[in-house]
């Protein structure tokens, strides 16, 4: 029998206000999630962290599709409700199709995180609501351990509508539901609402393309990763890594990177392209041209920042390296870096309890990300972001204050105040 156990902890709030229900961001009233496979060390259950930025709180209903288990809980404003879910009912296992989804609904907008804190193998992801999901994605993973091919790279897909056809073009050879596919060989899988699939490989699956004829949710990462530079052996201490991937139509062209605190061995960043002939510029680096599905891994020193721009929308992901890189009390995790155009004006987020008892755990906040670590565990995820369709086909529209629409088709939203002044100095007044 699947079960849910409820605990409540204090919530860190950057703002107490609430956004319009029509806003495209990480807040929503419906989420359909899953949990890609993690190591089975203590068979700990994953959790949902749920917060409500609405002063009146929220009534949240959670259903596990594989068992039908259902619970309704009250989420209080200013607090985080932790919902423990039965691992066997929600964890994707192997490279195959299944029904391991979690359905979360609420009477008002909420913020949801998926947390998979296994002993010495923990990470977490920011959940995206169903109203911002898309039909085109590219996976971002990491190299697999040099001495453990049984700890694969992986990505998962969750059906949101019945009768959805998902087409996958893997960047490496994979076996799915007993069938072998070579790198670049497409195959299709039918998913109904709440059905799931996972694709795994003993090689890095970054750049794998996932498209669907109806919106789906996509998560990617590794069962267990070392996260050393790709031209080095993937040896050392490792960790589970996972993020929920934004759809391509929300990707951006400008980013800033921030080093992880306490680290001295640098951080890894991957720029993933969705379109051919994408020109990528990184401060202090030469320009690189990427085609669709290709990526550029950048090793940035721990005392340096980077400005990343591109001619076409890209995905930027930051990776914390193995503890072996510099002896810092942490281990690998991955986190999506929101493009500048998708920065929010307010954030609601929570920290994650880690299991290690080797040393004192710490939690940190950067400009665009929230993360924490302790030897030998860690987690990281965006604190929140807009998900406006700034990379979709665009037609100019009349600006409405705070509508979060790219009215002038420049790849940005709501970048100026309605004050008759050219706030960003581009020669246009009161755009968006």
Short mmCIF file of N, CA, C and O in Angstrom, two decimals, residues 263-335:
data_model
loop_
_atom_site.label_atom_id
_atom_site.label_comp_id
_atom_site.label_asym_id
_atom_site.label_seq_id
_atom_site.Cartn_x
_atom_site.Cartn_y
_atom_site.Cartn_z
N UNK A 263 33.75 26.43 -2.72
CA UNK A 263 34.51 25.60 -3.64
C UNK A 263 35.76 26.33 -4.11
O UNK A 263 35.77 27.56 -4.25
N UNK A 264 36.81 25.55 -4.39
CA UNK A 264 38.05 26.11 -4.93
C UNK A 264 38.45 25.44 -6.25
O UNK A 264 39.33 25.93 -6.94
N UNK A 265 37.82 24.33 -6.59
CA UNK A 265 38.18 23.57 -7.80
C UNK A 265 37.36 23.90 -9.01
O UNK A 265 37.44 23.21 -10.02
N UNK A 266 36.56 24.97 -8.94
CA UNK A 266 35.78 25.39 -10.09
C UNK A 266 34.45 24.67 -10.22
O UNK A 266 34.17 23.68 -9.51
N UNK A 267 33.59 25.17 -11.11
CA UNK A 267 32.28 24.58 -11.40
C UNK A 267 32.19 24.27 -12.89
O UNK A 267 32.77 24.97 -13.72
N UNK A 268 31.42 23.26 -13.22
CA UNK A 268 31.17 22.91 -14.61
C UNK A 268 29.85 23.51 -15.06
O UNK A 268 28.87 23.54 -14.31
N UNK A 269 29.83 24.01 -16.29
CA UNK A 269 28.61 24.51 -16.91
C UNK A 269 28.47 23.86 -18.28
O UNK A 269 29.47 23.67 -18.99
N UNK A 270 27.26 23.54 -18.66
CA UNK A 270 27.00 23.02 -19.99
C UNK A 270 25.98 23.91 -20.70
O UNK A 270 24.90 24.19 -20.15
N UNK A 271 26.35 24.33 -21.90
CA UNK A 271 25.45 25.07 -22.78
C UNK A 271 24.92 24.09 -23.81
O UNK A 271 25.71 23.50 -24.57
N UNK A 272 23.61 23.87 -23.84
CA UNK A 272 22.99 22.91 -24.75
C UNK A 272 22.21 23.68 -25.81
O UNK A 272 21.40 24.56 -25.47
N UNK A 273 22.45 23.38 -27.08
CA UNK A 273 21.79 24.08 -28.18
C UNK A 273 20.58 23.31 -28.67
O UNK A 273 20.56 22.08 -28.67
N UNK A 274 19.56 24.05 -29.11
CA UNK A 274 18.36 23.45 -29.69
C UNK A 274 18.28 23.68 -31.20
O UNK A 274 17.49 23.03 -31.87
N UNK A 275 19.11 24.59 -31.73
CA UNK A 275 19.04 24.93 -33.15
C UNK A 275 20.43 24.86 -33.77
O UNK A 275 21.43 25.13 -33.10
N UNK A 276 20.48 24.52 -35.04
CA UNK A 276 21.75 24.48 -35.76
C UNK A 276 22.36 25.87 -35.87
O UNK A 276 21.66 26.88 -35.85
N UNK A 277 23.68 25.90 -35.96
CA UNK A 277 24.44 27.13 -36.16
C UNK A 277 24.18 28.15 -35.05
O UNK A 277 24.03 29.35 -35.30
N UNK A 278 24.15 27.67 -33.82
CA UNK A 278 23.99 28.55 -32.66
C UNK A 278 25.36 29.06 -32.24
O UNK A 278 26.25 28.28 -31.88
N UNK A 279 25.56 30.37 -32.29
CA UNK A 279 26.82 30.99 -31.88
C UNK A 279 26.75 31.30 -30.39
O UNK A 279 25.86 32.02 -29.94
N UNK A 280 27.71 30.76 -29.64
CA UNK A 280 27.73 30.95 -28.18
C UNK A 280 28.98 31.74 -27.81
O UNK A 280 30.10 31.36 -28.18
N UNK A 281 28.78 32.81 -27.06
CA UNK A 281 29.88 33.63 -26.56
C UNK A 281 29.90 33.56 -25.05
O UNK A 281 28.88 33.76 -24.38
N UNK A 282 31.07 33.27 -24.50
CA UNK A 282 31.28 33.23 -23.06
C UNK A 282 32.45 34.14 -22.74
O UNK A 282 33.50 34.05 -23.38
N UNK A 283 32.27 35.02 -21.78
CA UNK A 283 33.35 35.94 -21.43
C UNK A 283 34.62 35.16 -21.09
O UNK A 283 34.57 34.13 -20.43
N UNK A 284 35.77 35.66 -21.59
CA UNK A 284 37.08 35.04 -21.41
C UNK A 284 37.23 33.72 -22.16
O UNK A 284 38.15 32.94 -21.88
N UNK A 285 36.33 33.45 -23.11
CA UNK A 285 36.42 32.25 -23.94
C UNK A 285 36.22 32.64 -25.40
O UNK A 285 35.63 33.68 -25.71
N UNK A 286 36.72 31.80 -26.33
CA UNK A 286 36.45 32.01 -27.74
C UNK A 286 35.02 31.60 -28.07
O UNK A 286 34.42 30.76 -27.39
N UNK A 287 34.47 32.19 -29.13
CA UNK A 287 33.12 31.83 -29.58
C UNK A 287 33.10 30.39 -30.07
O UNK A 287 34.05 29.92 -30.70
N UNK A 288 32.01 29.68 -29.78
CA UNK A 288 31.85 28.31 -30.26
C UNK A 288 30.52 28.20 -30.98
O UNK A 288 29.52 28.79 -30.55
N UNK A 289 30.49 27.44 -32.06
CA UNK A 289 29.27 27.19 -32.82
C UNK A 289 28.75 25.80 -32.51
O UNK A 289 29.49 24.82 -32.60
N UNK A 290 27.48 25.72 -32.12
CA UNK A 290 26.84 24.45 -31.77
C UNK A 290 25.67 24.17 -32.71
O UNK A 290 24.94 25.10 -33.08
N UNK A 291 25.48 22.93 -33.07
CA UNK A 291 24.28 22.51 -33.76
C UNK A 291 23.29 21.92 -32.77
O UNK A 291 23.61 21.70 -31.59
N UNK A 292 22.08 21.67 -33.22
CA UNK A 292 21.03 21.17 -32.33
C UNK A 292 21.47 19.88 -31.64
O UNK A 292 21.95 18.94 -32.28
N UNK A 293 21.33 19.86 -30.32
CA UNK A 293 21.71 18.69 -29.54
C UNK A 293 23.15 18.68 -29.11
O UNK A 293 23.53 17.85 -28.27
N UNK A 294 23.98 19.57 -29.65
CA UNK A 294 25.37 19.64 -29.21
C UNK A 294 25.47 20.49 -27.95
O UNK A 294 24.62 21.35 -27.68
N UNK A 295 26.55 20.29 -27.19
CA UNK A 295 26.73 21.07 -25.97
C UNK A 295 28.19 21.46 -25.81
O UNK A 295 29.10 20.83 -26.35
N UNK A 296 28.40 22.50 -25.05
CA UNK A 296 29.73 23.01 -24.73
C UNK A 296 29.88 22.97 -23.22
O UNK A 296 29.11 23.61 -22.50
N UNK A 297 30.87 22.18 -22.75
CA UNK A 297 31.14 22.13 -21.32
C UNK A 297 32.25 23.10 -20.98
O UNK A 297 33.31 23.08 -21.60
N UNK A 298 32.01 23.95 -19.99
CA UNK A 298 32.94 25.00 -19.60
C UNK A 298 33.31 24.80 -18.13
O UNK A 298 32.43 24.68 -17.27
N UNK A 299 34.60 24.76 -17.86
CA UNK A 299 35.10 24.62 -16.49
C UNK A 299 35.51 26.01 -16.00
O UNK A 299 36.51 26.57 -16.46
N UNK A 300 34.71 26.58 -15.10
CA UNK A 300 34.92 27.96 -14.66
C UNK A 300 35.57 27.97 -13.28
O UNK A 300 35.05 27.35 -12.34
N UNK A 301 36.70 28.67 -13.11
CA UNK A 301 37.34 28.75 -11.79
C UNK A 301 36.40 29.29 -10.73
O UNK A 301 35.48 30.07 -11.01
N UNK A 302 36.66 28.89 -9.49
CA UNK A 302 35.76 29.22 -8.39
C UNK A 302 35.77 30.69 -8.01
O UNK A 302 34.92 31.12 -7.22
N UNK A 303 36.70 31.47 -8.51
CA UNK A 303 36.73 32.90 -8.19
C UNK A 303 36.33 33.76 -9.38
O UNK A 303 36.60 34.96 -9.41
N UNK A 304 35.66 33.16 -10.38
CA UNK A 304 35.31 33.90 -11.59
C UNK A 304 33.83 33.75 -11.92
O UNK A 304 33.19 32.75 -11.59
N UNK A 305 33.31 34.78 -12.58
CA UNK A 305 31.94 34.80 -13.07
C UNK A 305 31.99 34.80 -14.59
O UNK A 305 33.00 35.15 -15.19
N UNK A 306 30.91 34.43 -15.24
CA UNK A 306 30.86 34.42 -16.69
C UNK A 306 29.56 35.04 -17.19
O UNK A 306 28.51 34.92 -16.54
N UNK A 307 29.65 35.70 -18.34
CA UNK A 307 28.49 36.22 -19.05
C UNK A 307 28.34 35.38 -20.32
O UNK A 307 29.28 35.30 -21.12
N UNK A 308 27.21 34.73 -20.48
CA UNK A 308 26.97 33.82 -21.60
C UNK A 308 25.88 34.41 -22.49
O UNK A 308 24.79 34.73 -22.00
N UNK A 309 26.15 34.54 -23.77
CA UNK A 309 25.16 34.99 -24.74
C UNK A 309 25.17 34.05 -25.93
O UNK A 309 26.17 33.37 -26.21
N UNK A 310 24.07 34.02 -26.67
CA UNK A 310 23.97 33.12 -27.81
C UNK A 310 23.08 33.74 -28.88
O UNK A 310 22.23 34.59 -28.60
N UNK A 311 23.27 33.28 -30.11
CA UNK A 311 22.48 33.80 -31.23
C UNK A 311 21.11 33.14 -31.29
O UNK A 311 20.17 33.71 -31.85
N UNK A 312 20.99 31.95 -30.74
CA UNK A 312 19.72 31.22 -30.65
C UNK A 312 19.52 30.77 -29.21
O UNK A 312 20.48 30.68 -28.44
N UNK A 313 18.29 30.49 -28.79
CA UNK A 313 18.05 30.09 -27.40
C UNK A 313 18.82 28.82 -27.03
O UNK A 313 18.93 27.88 -27.82
N UNK A 314 19.36 28.81 -25.82
CA UNK A 314 20.11 27.67 -25.30
C UNK A 314 19.67 27.38 -23.87
O UNK A 314 19.01 28.19 -23.22
N UNK A 315 20.06 26.20 -23.39
CA UNK A 315 19.86 25.80 -22.00
C UNK A 315 21.22 25.85 -21.32
O UNK A 315 22.21 25.37 -21.86
N UNK A 316 21.28 26.44 -20.12
CA UNK A 316 22.52 26.49 -19.34
C UNK A 316 22.31 25.74 -18.03
O UNK A 316 21.36 26.01 -17.30
N UNK A 317 23.20 24.79 -17.76
CA UNK A 317 23.11 23.96 -16.56
C UNK A 317 24.43 24.03 -15.81
O UNK A 317 25.50 23.93 -16.42
N UNK A 318 24.38 24.19 -14.50
CA UNK A 318 25.57 24.22 -13.65
C UNK A 318 25.69 22.90 -12.90
O UNK A 318 24.70 22.35 -12.41
N UNK A 319 26.93 22.40 -12.79
CA UNK A 319 27.21 21.14 -12.11
C UNK A 319 28.22 21.37 -10.99
O UNK A 319 29.27 21.97 -11.21
N UNK A 320 27.89 20.88 -9.82
CA UNK A 320 28.86 20.84 -8.73
C UNK A 320 29.72 19.60 -8.91
O UNK A 320 29.22 18.50 -9.14
N UNK A 321 31.03 19.77 -8.81
CA UNK A 321 31.95 18.66 -9.03
C UNK A 321 32.00 17.71 -7.83
O UNK A 321 31.53 18.03 -6.73
N UNK A 322 32.65 16.57 -8.06
CA UNK A 322 32.92 15.63 -6.99
C UNK A 322 33.72 16.29 -5.87
O UNK A 322 34.50 17.22 -6.09
N UNK A 323 33.51 15.81 -4.67
CA UNK A 323 34.32 16.24 -3.52
C UNK A 323 35.81 16.11 -3.81
O UNK A 323 36.63 16.89 -3.33
N UNK A 324 36.17 15.13 -4.66
CA UNK A 324 37.59 14.89 -4.95
C UNK A 324 38.23 16.04 -5.73
O UNK A 324 39.46 16.11 -5.79
N UNK A 325 37.43 16.93 -6.32
CA UNK A 325 38.00 18.03 -7.10
C UNK A 325 38.78 19.01 -6.24
O UNK A 325 39.77 19.59 -6.70
N UNK A 326 38.33 19.22 -4.99
CA UNK A 326 39.01 20.21 -4.14
C UNK A 326 38.86 19.94 -2.65
O UNK A 326 39.30 20.74 -1.83
N UNK A 327 38.26 18.81 -2.29
CA UNK A 327 38.11 18.48 -0.88
C UNK A 327 37.00 19.23 -0.17
O UNK A 327 36.83 19.10 1.05
N UNK A 328 36.18 20.01 -0.91
CA UNK A 328 35.06 20.72 -0.29
C UNK A 328 34.02 19.72 0.20
O UNK A 328 33.80 18.68 -0.41
N UNK A 329 33.38 20.04 1.30
CA UNK A 329 32.39 19.14 1.88
C UNK A 329 31.10 19.18 1.10
O UNK A 329 30.09 19.76 1.51
N UNK A 330 31.12 18.57 -0.07
CA UNK A 330 29.95 18.50 -0.94
C UNK A 330 30.16 17.37 -1.92
O UNK A 330 31.17 16.67 -1.88
N UNK A 331 29.21 17.20 -2.81
CA UNK A 331 29.31 16.23 -3.90
C UNK A 331 28.47 16.73 -5.06
O UNK A 331 27.84 17.80 -4.97
N UNK A 332 28.41 16.00 -6.18
CA UNK A 332 27.74 16.53 -7.37
C UNK A 332 26.25 16.82 -7.19
O UNK A 332 25.54 16.12 -6.46
N UNK A 333 25.81 17.85 -7.84
CA UNK A 333 24.41 18.12 -8.10
C UNK A 333 24.35 18.96 -9.36
O UNK A 333 25.36 19.49 -9.81
N UNK A 334 23.19 19.05 -9.95
CA UNK A 334 23.02 19.88 -11.14
C UNK A 334 21.87 20.84 -10.92
O UNK A 334 20.95 20.56 -10.14
N UNK A 335 21.91 22.00 -11.58
CA UNK A 335 20.80 22.94 -11.47
C UNK A 335 20.71 23.80 -12.72
O UNK A 335 21.71 24.21 -13.31
#
